[in-house]
Structure formats: structure tokens, C-alpha cells
CSV table of C-alpha atoms in Angstrom, one decimal:
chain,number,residue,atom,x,y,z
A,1,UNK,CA,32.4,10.2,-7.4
A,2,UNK,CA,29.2,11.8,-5.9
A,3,UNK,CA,26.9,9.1,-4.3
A,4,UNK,CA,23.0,8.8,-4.7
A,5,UNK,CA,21.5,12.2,-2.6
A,6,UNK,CA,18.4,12.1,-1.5
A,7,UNK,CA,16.3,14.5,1.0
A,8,UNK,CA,15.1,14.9,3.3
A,9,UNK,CA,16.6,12.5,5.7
A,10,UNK,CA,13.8,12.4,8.2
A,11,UNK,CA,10.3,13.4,8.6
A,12,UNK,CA,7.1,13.3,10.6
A,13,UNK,CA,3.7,13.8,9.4
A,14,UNK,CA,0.4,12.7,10.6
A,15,UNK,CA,-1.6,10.3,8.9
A,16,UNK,CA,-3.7,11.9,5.6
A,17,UNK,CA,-1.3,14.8,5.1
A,18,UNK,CA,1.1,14.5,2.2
A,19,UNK,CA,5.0,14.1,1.7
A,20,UNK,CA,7.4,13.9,-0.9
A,21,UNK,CA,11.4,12.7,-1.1
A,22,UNK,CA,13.5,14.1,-3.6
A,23,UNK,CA,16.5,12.1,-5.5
A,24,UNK,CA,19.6,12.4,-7.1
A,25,UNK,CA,21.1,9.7,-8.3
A,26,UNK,CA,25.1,9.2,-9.5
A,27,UNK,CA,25.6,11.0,-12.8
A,28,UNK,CA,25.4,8.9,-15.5
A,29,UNK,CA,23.1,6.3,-14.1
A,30,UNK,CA,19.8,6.6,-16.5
A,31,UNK,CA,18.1,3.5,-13.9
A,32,UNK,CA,16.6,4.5,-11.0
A,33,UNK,CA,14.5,3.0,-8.2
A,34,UNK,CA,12.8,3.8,-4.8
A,35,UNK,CA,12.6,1.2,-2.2
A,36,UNK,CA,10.6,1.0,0.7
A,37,UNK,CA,12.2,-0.5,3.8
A,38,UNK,CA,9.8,-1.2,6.8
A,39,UNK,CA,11.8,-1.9,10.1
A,40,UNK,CA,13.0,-5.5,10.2
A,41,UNK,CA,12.5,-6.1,6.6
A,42,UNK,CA,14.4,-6.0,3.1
A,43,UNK,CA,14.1,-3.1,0.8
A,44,UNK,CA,10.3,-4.0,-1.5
A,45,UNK,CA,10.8,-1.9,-4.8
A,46,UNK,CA,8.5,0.6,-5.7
A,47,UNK,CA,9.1,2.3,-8.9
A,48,UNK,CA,11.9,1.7,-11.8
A,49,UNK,CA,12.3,4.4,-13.9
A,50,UNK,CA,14.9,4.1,-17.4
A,51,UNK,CA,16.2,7.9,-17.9
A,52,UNK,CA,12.3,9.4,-17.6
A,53,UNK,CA,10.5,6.3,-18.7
A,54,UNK,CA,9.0,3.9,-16.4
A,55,UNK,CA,10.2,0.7,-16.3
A,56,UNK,CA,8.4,-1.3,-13.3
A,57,UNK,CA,5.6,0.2,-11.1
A,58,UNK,CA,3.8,-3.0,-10.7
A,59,UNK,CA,4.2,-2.9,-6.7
A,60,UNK,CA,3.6,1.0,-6.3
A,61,UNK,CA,0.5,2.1,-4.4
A,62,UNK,CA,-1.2,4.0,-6.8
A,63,UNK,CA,-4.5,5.3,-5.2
A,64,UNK,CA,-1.4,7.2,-2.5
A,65,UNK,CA,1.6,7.4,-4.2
A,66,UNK,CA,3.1,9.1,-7.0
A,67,UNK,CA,6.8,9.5,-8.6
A,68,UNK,CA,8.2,10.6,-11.6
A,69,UNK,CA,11.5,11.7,-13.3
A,70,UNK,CA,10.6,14.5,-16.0
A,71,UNK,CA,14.2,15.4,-17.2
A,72,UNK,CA,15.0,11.6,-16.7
A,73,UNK,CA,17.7,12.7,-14.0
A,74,UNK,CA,16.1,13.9,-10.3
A,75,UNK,CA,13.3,11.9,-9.2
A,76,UNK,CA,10.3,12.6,-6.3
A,77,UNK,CA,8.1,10.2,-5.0
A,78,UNK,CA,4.8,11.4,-3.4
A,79,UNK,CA,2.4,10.0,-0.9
A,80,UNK,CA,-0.7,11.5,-0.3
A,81,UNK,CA,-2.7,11.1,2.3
A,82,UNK,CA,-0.8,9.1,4.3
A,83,UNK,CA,-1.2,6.1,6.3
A,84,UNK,CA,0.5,5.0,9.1
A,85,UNK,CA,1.7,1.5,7.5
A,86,UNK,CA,3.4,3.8,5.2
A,87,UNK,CA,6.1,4.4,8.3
A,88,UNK,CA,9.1,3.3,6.7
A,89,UNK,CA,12.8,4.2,5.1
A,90,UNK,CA,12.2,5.2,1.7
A,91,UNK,CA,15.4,4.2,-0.3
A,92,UNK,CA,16.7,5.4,-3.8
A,93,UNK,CA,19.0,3.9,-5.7
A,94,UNK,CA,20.2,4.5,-9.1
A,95,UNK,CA,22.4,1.6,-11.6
A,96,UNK,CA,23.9,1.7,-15.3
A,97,UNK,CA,21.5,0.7,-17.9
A,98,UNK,CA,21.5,-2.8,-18.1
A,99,UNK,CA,22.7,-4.8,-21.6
A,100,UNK,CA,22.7,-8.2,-22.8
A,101,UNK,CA,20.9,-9.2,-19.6
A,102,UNK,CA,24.2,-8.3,-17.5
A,103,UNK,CA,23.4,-6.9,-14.7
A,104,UNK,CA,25.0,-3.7,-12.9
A,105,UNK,CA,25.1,-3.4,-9.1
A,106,UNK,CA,23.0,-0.9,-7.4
A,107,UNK,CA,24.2,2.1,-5.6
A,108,UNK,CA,21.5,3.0,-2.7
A,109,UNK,CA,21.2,7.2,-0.9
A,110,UNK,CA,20.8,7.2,3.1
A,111,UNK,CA,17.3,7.1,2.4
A,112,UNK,CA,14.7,9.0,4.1
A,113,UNK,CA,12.8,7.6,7.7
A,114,UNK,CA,9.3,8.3,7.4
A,115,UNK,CA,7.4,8.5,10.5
A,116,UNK,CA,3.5,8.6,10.4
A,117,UNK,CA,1.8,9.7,13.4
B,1,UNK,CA,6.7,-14.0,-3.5
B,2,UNK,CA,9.8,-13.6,-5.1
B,3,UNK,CA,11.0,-12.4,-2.0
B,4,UNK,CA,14.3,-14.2,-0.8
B,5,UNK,CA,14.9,-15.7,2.7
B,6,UNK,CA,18.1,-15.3,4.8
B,7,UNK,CA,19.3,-17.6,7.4
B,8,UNK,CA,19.4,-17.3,10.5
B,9,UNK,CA,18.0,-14.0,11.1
B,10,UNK,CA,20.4,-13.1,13.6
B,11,UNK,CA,24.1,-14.3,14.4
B,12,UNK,CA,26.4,-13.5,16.7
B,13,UNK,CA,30.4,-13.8,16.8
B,14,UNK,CA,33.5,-13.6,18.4
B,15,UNK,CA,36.1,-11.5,16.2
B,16,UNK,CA,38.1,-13.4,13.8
B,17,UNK,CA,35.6,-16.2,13.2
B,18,UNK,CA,34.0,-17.2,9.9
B,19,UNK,CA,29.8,-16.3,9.7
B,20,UNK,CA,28.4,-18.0,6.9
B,21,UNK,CA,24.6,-17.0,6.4
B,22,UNK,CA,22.3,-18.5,3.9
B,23,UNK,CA,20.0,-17.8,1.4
B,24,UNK,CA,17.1,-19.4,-0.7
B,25,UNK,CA,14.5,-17.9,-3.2
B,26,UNK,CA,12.1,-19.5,-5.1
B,27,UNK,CA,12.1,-18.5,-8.9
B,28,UNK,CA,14.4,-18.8,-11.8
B,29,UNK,CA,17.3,-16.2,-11.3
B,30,UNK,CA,19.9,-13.9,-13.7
B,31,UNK,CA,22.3,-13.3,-11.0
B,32,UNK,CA,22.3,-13.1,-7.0
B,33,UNK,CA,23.5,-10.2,-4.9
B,34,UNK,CA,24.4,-9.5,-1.4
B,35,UNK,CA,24.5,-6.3,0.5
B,36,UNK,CA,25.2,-5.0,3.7
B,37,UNK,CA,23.5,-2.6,5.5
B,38,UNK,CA,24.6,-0.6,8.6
B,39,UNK,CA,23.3,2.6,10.2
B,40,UNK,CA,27.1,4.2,8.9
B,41,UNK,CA,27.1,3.3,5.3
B,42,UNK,CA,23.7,2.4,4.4
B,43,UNK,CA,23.4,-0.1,1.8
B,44,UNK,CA,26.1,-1.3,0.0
B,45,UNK,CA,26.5,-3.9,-2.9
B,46,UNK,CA,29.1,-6.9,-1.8
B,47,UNK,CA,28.9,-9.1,-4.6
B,48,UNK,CA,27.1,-10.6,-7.6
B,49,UNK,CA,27.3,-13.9,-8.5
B,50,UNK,CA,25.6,-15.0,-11.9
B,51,UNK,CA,23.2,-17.6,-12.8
B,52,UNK,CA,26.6,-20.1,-14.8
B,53,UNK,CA,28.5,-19.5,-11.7
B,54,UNK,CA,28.9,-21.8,-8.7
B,55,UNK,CA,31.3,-19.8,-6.5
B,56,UNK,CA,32.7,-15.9,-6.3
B,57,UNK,CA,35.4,-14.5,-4.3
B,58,UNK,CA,35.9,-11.3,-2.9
B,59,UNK,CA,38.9,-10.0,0.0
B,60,UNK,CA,37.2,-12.0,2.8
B,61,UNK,CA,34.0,-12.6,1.3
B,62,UNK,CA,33.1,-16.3,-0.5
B,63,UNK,CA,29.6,-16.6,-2.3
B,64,UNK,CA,28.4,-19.5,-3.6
B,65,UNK,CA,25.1,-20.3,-5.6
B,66,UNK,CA,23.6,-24.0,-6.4
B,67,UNK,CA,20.6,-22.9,-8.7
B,68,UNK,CA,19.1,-27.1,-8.4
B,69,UNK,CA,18.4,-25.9,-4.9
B,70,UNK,CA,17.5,-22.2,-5.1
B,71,UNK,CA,20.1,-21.5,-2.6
B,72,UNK,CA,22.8,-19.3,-1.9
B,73,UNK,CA,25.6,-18.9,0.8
B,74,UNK,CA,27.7,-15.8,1.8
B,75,UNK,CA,31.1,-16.5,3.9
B,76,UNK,CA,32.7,-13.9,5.7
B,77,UNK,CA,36.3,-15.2,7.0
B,78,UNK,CA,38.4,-13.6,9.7
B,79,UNK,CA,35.5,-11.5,10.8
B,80,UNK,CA,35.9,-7.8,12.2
B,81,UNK,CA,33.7,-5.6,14.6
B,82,UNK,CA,33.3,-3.5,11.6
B,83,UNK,CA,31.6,-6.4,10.1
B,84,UNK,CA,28.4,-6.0,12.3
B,85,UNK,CA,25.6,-4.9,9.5
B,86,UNK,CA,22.6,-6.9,8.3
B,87,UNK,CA,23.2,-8.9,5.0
B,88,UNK,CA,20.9,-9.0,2.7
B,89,UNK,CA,20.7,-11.7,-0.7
B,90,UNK,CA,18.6,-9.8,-3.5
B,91,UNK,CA,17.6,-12.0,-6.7
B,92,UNK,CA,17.3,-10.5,-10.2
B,93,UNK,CA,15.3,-12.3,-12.6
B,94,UNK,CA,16.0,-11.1,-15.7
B,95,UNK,CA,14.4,-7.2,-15.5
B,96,UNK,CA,17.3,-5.7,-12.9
B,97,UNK,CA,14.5,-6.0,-10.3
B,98,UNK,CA,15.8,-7.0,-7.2
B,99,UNK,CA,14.2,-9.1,-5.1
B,100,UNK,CA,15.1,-9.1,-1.3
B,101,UNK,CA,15.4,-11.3,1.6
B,102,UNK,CA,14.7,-10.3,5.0
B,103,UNK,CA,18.1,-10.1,5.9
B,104,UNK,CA,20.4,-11.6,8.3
B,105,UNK,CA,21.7,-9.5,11.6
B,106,UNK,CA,25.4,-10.2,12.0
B,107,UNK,CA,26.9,-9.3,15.3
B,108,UNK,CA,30.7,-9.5,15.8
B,109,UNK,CA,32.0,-9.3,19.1
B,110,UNK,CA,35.3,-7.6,19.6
């Protein structure tokens, strides 16, 4: 089984130009999320999307970032501009729709290390 | 914050020890998770451990959870170099939201 994709794995941009990360998340899986990791810290959710829907944006940035999931399968989250406290690992990770309040584990990309200069 | 906490931040072993790291959070939880983390694998679910249960086992691993106290604990028995990862405890609520710690850096010495 195909894990979570996501590109790219690295980039550098200077603060107040734009970037976005692409995902693709295991087939089957209609929940996805993106993380943000900051070095030293845990994964802070960003966005949860149910196939295209959006589940959970309540800690997204929304004056710089964007993300969405048209076809309810690939997702890309945007920043624009950029700061440089938005220096982070930017995670995906997709799940099984949830029932009956059970739970499903959740199966995290590589990520992509965002550097802000 | 919902934000969990891991303790200690940073442990370090000889191979073949036990590492036991802790966890507390601060709301009313569904179920508990742990992860790893290392620069190989990335992020990786361990085990789940919901809100009825009071202890889990998996191969090496031993979770237990006392929701009076909001805590957690993750044992890892007979640890291995390959064990060297952060750990993570993430708390759903109810919405299959996870909430993270700040991790705990395990370091097993071969």
C-alpha cells in the first residue's frame, strides 16, 4: 500500500513570497490534515478536510494561508506572503473516516521543511 | 491548550533497558495515541488506547491511561538503538483532532 506523498520535500523562500505543498494521501482515506511542526515541537493541526469538505480550520492562519481539496482526493496548502515564523515542517496526513466516535490512526507523508529567509 | 505534555523531554539509555515516558493533558479525551518520530520513518502511529481502557499492549510496547489524572504512560521494554526517535502522546477529543505533546527525545545507547 502507497503511503501519504507529499512535495516538495524542501524549500527556501524569503519572507513575503509565496509557497505551496502538494498532497496525496493513501487511497481510500476521505480525512485529511496538514500539520505544522516547528523544530522542537509536536505537530499543531492546521486544516481537516472530510473528502472535499472542511472539517476543522479553526487554527489555520487565514490572512496567509490557504488549502483546499476540490476533487476531495489531492490537497495544497498555500502561504502567501510569508513570514519567517512560518519556518517549519509542514506535515500531511490522511485517516479513514471516523464512525461511532471510533477513532482511526493517522498515517503522516515526510512532510515538507520550510525554510524562510 | 489542549496541547499534551511529555515527560521528560529527553532520555537516554543503555540498550536493553526499559524507558518509560509520560504523558498528561488537560481535557476530557476519546482515546490517546503515541507516535514516533525519527528522521528515517517520519511519523508513525504506535498505539491507541481508548477512553474505557486502563492498559494496551503491543510487541514491546505497554501504554497505560488513568483518565482521574489526565495521564498517560508509554513503556518500551528490551529497548534497541533502533528505538532512538521522539515519542509523541496526541489526545483526540471526540472530533479525530489530535492534540500533541511536545514530545519526548529517546536515546538508546548501543
Amino acid at each position: 500500500e502507497a503511503g501519504v506523498a507529499q512535495s516538495p520535500r524542501y524549500k527556501i523562500i524569503e519572507k513575503r513570497q509565496s509557497v505551496a505543498f502538494w498532497c496525496n494521501p493513501i487511497s481510500g482515506h476521505a480525512t485529511l490534515y496538514w500539520y505544522q511542526q516547528i523544530l522542537g515541537q509536536g505537530p499543531k493541526l492546521l486544516i481537516q478536510f472530510q473528502n472535499n469538505g472542511v472539517v476543522d480550520d479553526s487554527q489555520l492562519p487565514k490572512d496567509r494561508f490557504s488549502a483546499e481539496r476540490l476533487k476531495g482526493v489531492d490537497s495544497t496548502l498555500k502561504i502567501q506572503p510569508a513570514k519567517l515564523e512560518d519556518s517549519a515542517v509542514y506535515l500531511c496526513a490522511s485517516s479513514l473516516t471516523r464512525m461511532n466516535r471510533d477513532s482511526y490512526e493517522q498515517y503522516f507523508g515526510p512532510g515538507t521543511r520550510l525554510t524562510v529567509t | 491548550s489542549q496541547q499534551g505534555e511529555e515527560d521528560p523531554q529527553a532520555l537516554s539509555i543503555q540498550e536493553g533497558e526499559n524507558a518509560t515516558m509520560n504523558c498528561s493533558y488537560k481535557t476530557s479525551i476519546n482515546n490517546l495515541q503515541w507516535y514516533r518520530q525519527n528522521s528515517g520513518r517520519g511519523l508513525v502511529h504506535l498505539i491507541l488506547i481508548r477512553s474505557n481502557e486502563r492498559e494496551k499492549h503491543s510487541g514491546r510496547l505497554r501504554v497505560t491511561l488513568d483518565t482521574s489524572k489526565k495521564s498517560s504512560s508509554l513503556l518500551i521494554t528490551a529497548s534497541r538503538a533502533a528505538d532512538t526517535a521522539s515519542y509523541f502522546c496526541a489526545t483526540d477529543t471526540g472530533a479525530n483532532n489530535l492534540f500533541f505533546g511536545t514530545g519526548t527525545r529517546l536515546t538508546v545507547i548501543p
